[in-house]
Tab-separated table of C-alpha atoms in Angstrom:
chain	number	residue	atom	x	y	z
A	108	MET	CA	13.979	-25.608	10.110
A	109	ASN	CA	13.868	-22.567	12.291
A	110	ALA	CA	10.493	-20.715	12.943
A	111	PRO	CA	10.322	-17.282	11.456
A	112	SER	CA	11.347	-14.528	13.585
A	113	SER	CA	8.685	-12.154	15.005
A	114	SER	CA	10.090	-9.307	12.669
A	115	ALA	CA	9.523	-11.801	9.625
A	116	LYS	CA	6.113	-12.771	10.987
A	117	GLN	CA	5.045	-9.152	10.976
A	118	ALA	CA	6.448	-8.517	7.530
A	119	GLN	CA	4.296	-11.472	6.318
A	120	HIS	CA	1.279	-10.184	8.229
A	121	PHE	CA	1.891	-6.675	6.720
A	122	ILE	CA	1.877	-8.294	3.254
A	123	ALA	CA	-1.114	-10.256	3.954
A	124	LEU	CA	-2.991	-6.933	5.018
A	125	LEU	CA	-1.703	-5.250	1.894
A	126	LYS	CA	-3.315	-7.954	-0.309
A	127	LYS	CA	-6.683	-7.122	1.269
A	128	LEU	CA	-6.534	-3.551	0.085
A	129	GLN	CA	-8.367	-2.360	-3.300
A	130	ASN	CA	-7.310	1.201	-3.040
A	131	ALA	CA	-4.577	3.457	-1.535
A	132	MET	CA	-3.419	6.984	-1.334
A	133	LEU	CA	-0.254	7.396	-3.424
A	134	VAL	CA	1.771	10.328	-2.101
A	135	THR	CA	4.572	11.845	-4.232
A	136	HIS	CA	7.056	14.550	-3.622
A	137	THR	CA	6.458	17.790	-5.724
A	138	GLY	CA	9.783	19.505	-5.004
A	139	GLU	CA	9.454	22.860	-3.450
A	140	HIS	CA	5.690	22.611	-3.179
A	141	GLY	CA	5.648	19.638	-0.808
A	142	PHE	CA	3.697	16.594	-1.422
A	143	HIS	CA	0.778	15.428	-3.622
A	144	ALA	CA	-1.583	12.607	-2.485
A	145	ARG	CA	-4.256	11.141	-4.692
A	146	PRO	CA	-6.434	7.964	-4.518
A	147	MET	CA	-5.370	5.020	-6.726
A	148	ALA	CA	-6.742	1.392	-7.502
A	149	LEU	CA	-4.303	-1.266	-6.706
A	150	ALA	CA	-3.723	-3.401	-9.613
A	151	ASP	CA	-1.733	-5.870	-7.828
A	152	VAL	CA	0.174	-6.849	-4.586
A	153	GLU	CA	2.967	-9.320	-5.060
A	154	ASP	CA	4.234	-11.768	-2.495
A	155	ASP	CA	7.169	-9.500	-1.723
A	156	GLY	CA	4.950	-6.594	-1.035
A	157	ARG	CA	5.661	-4.794	-4.387
A	158	LEU	CA	2.483	-2.768	-5.490
A	159	TRP	CA	1.214	-2.108	-8.969
A	160	PHE	CA	-0.577	0.838	-10.210
A	161	ILE	CA	-1.880	1.601	-13.559
A	162	THR	CA	-1.739	5.385	-14.727
A	163	SER	CA	-1.482	7.442	-17.854
A	164	VAL	CA	1.893	8.429	-19.122
A	165	ASP	CA	1.354	12.214	-18.964
A	166	THR	CA	0.155	12.848	-15.346
A	167	ALA	CA	1.559	14.842	-12.553
A	168	LYS	CA	2.304	11.656	-10.550
A	169	VAL	CA	4.557	10.302	-13.345
A	170	HIS	CA	6.338	13.595	-13.714
A	171	GLU	CA	6.847	13.625	-9.852
A	172	ILE	CA	8.105	10.063	-9.769
A	173	GLU	CA	10.559	10.905	-12.542
A	174	MET	CA	11.883	13.845	-10.416
A	175	ASP	CA	11.888	11.830	-7.072
A	176	SER	CA	11.200	8.174	-6.922
A	177	GLN	CA	10.557	8.101	-3.196
A	178	VAL	CA	6.868	7.663	-2.412
A	179	HIS	CA	4.556	7.015	0.373
A	180	ILE	CA	1.198	4.876	0.397
A	181	VAL	CA	-1.269	5.191	2.975
A	182	ALA	CA	-4.430	3.106	3.129
A	183	GLN	CA	-7.415	1.887	5.064
A	184	GLU	CA	-9.928	-0.883	4.631
A	185	GLY	CA	-12.421	-1.439	7.485
A	186	GLN	CA	-10.428	-1.579	10.645
A	187	ILE	CA	-6.984	-2.194	8.838
A	188	PHE	CA	-4.711	0.817	8.464
A	189	LEU	CA	-1.424	0.813	6.527
A	190	SER	CA	1.544	3.181	5.883
A	191	LEU	CA	4.395	2.211	3.555
A	192	SER	CA	7.450	4.218	2.167
A	193	GLY	CA	9.287	2.809	-0.984
A	194	ARG	CA	10.735	3.584	-4.274
A	195	ALA	CA	8.479	3.902	-7.437
A	196	SER	CA	9.611	3.068	-10.887
A	197	LEU	CA	7.679	3.630	-14.130
A	198	ILE	CA	7.166	0.731	-16.414
A	199	GLY	CA	5.791	0.452	-19.981
A	200	ASP	CA	5.858	-3.345	-20.271
A	201	ARG	CA	2.771	-4.107	-22.473
A	202	GLU	CA	2.633	-7.690	-21.350
A	203	LYS	CA	2.551	-6.848	-17.667
A	204	ILE	CA	-0.194	-4.167	-18.464
A	205	ALA	CA	-2.152	-6.841	-20.041
A	206	HIS	CA	-1.505	-9.302	-17.195
A	207	LEU	CA	-2.705	-6.541	-14.589
A	208	TRP	CA	-5.661	-5.239	-16.729
A	209	ARG	CA	-9.137	-5.415	-15.212
A	210	GLU	CA	-12.142	-4.159	-17.024
A	211	PRO	CA	-12.960	-1.397	-14.324
A	212	PHE	CA	-9.815	0.384	-15.572
A	213	ARG	CA	-11.585	1.058	-18.734
A	214	VAL	CA	-13.146	4.001	-17.047
A	215	TRP	CA	-9.800	5.813	-17.240
A	216	PHE	CA	-8.665	4.069	-20.432
A	217	PRO	CA	-11.567	3.698	-22.823
A	218	GLY	CA	-9.157	2.134	-25.387
A	219	GLY	CA	-8.606	-0.945	-22.994
A	220	LYS	CA	-5.362	-2.678	-22.176
A	221	ASP	CA	-3.817	-1.656	-25.565
A	222	ASP	CA	-4.332	2.075	-24.919
A	223	PRO	CA	-0.760	3.560	-25.612
A	224	ASN	CA	-1.131	6.056	-22.894
A	225	ILE	CA	-1.112	3.374	-20.143
A	226	GLU	CA	1.931	3.262	-17.883
A	227	LEU	CA	2.535	1.281	-14.749
A	228	ILE	CA	3.868	2.258	-11.470
A	229	ALA	CA	5.647	-0.307	-9.481
A	230	VAL	CA	6.355	0.509	-5.735
A	231	ARG	CA	9.013	-1.662	-4.124
A	232	PRO	CA	8.337	-1.087	-0.317
A	233	GLU	CA	11.151	-0.415	2.030
A	234	ARG	CA	9.317	0.261	5.372
A	235	GLY	CA	5.796	-0.242	6.522
A	236	GLU	CA	3.664	0.243	9.509
A	237	PHE	CA	0.315	-1.316	10.207
A	238	TRP	CA	-2.610	-1.014	12.738
A	239	ASP	CA	-4.793	-4.120	12.519
A	240	ASN	CA	-8.093	-3.896	14.525
A	241	SER	CA	-9.793	-6.489	12.497
A	242	GLY	CA	-10.995	-10.022	13.473
A	243	LYS	CA	-9.487	-11.316	16.607
A	244	GLN	CA	-6.951	-8.414	16.859
A	245	GLY	CA	-9.997	-6.145	17.011
A	246	LEU	CA	-11.343	-8.039	19.902
A	247	LYS	CA	-8.062	-8.050	21.766
A	248	TYR	CA	-7.858	-4.279	21.050
A	249	LEU	CA	-11.426	-3.804	22.537
A	250	TRP	CA	-10.348	-5.762	25.757
A	251	GLU	CA	-7.141	-3.713	25.998
A	252	SER	CA	-9.195	-0.627	25.604
A	253	ALA	CA	-11.732	-1.697	28.165
A	254	LYS	CA	-9.054	-2.528	30.645
A	255	ALA	CA	-7.404	0.789	30.116
A	256	TYR	CA	-10.584	2.793	30.522
A	257	VAL	CA	-11.413	0.927	33.644
A	258	SER	CA	-7.778	1.376	35.258
A	259	GLY	CA	-7.292	4.989	33.983
A	260	THR	CA	-4.390	3.941	31.913
A	261	THR	CA	-3.845	3.512	28.050
A	262	PRO	CA	-4.231	0.487	25.951
A	263	ASP	CA	-1.406	-1.967	25.706
A	264	THR	CA	-0.729	-2.024	21.843
A	265	GLU	CA	2.833	-3.218	21.831
A	266	ASP	CA	4.113	-4.486	18.300
A	267	GLY	CA	2.537	-7.788	17.491
A	268	ASP	CA	-0.661	-8.567	15.671
A	269	ILE	CA	-2.304	-5.268	16.268
A	270	HIS	CA	0.437	-2.907	15.570
A	271	GLY	CA	3.873	-3.361	13.825
A	272	ALA	CA	6.588	-1.395	11.986
A	273	VAL	CA	8.385	-3.385	9.477
A	274	ARG	CA	11.325	-3.181	7.120
A	275	LEU	CA	10.588	-4.931	3.666
């Protein structure tokens, strides 16, 4: 059995980082006016990196996704930073809504998981980029930064565990 390639390892690392997130900024295209970003609670991240959000059927983001399904996600959790581009789809599957439902969502949907205004946004990632300065990667980055400071250069942050760009 072959070992995973470095790009496959980076994709796995990227998805593991995604799963640590609770919130993200969902950026949609608004047509002639540019882009619209808003914070969203992540309902789930699947093993293939697909992201799930819960929203209301009559919102600007739903109408923007209907016009252009290309979206961008940006997020930070502690010393983890992620950027992701992908395609969004709108899903009204009541069984999936019930599966993803968490009680804190009641703030936006007082009727609970059976609220007829709930719709799901599924984002299938295409490309991602990460900067992971947490844990041992953070220590490595501090070391590289200290070496750079002393030598008058810039830190070595080649693609690897600290930074990576991935196709998903």
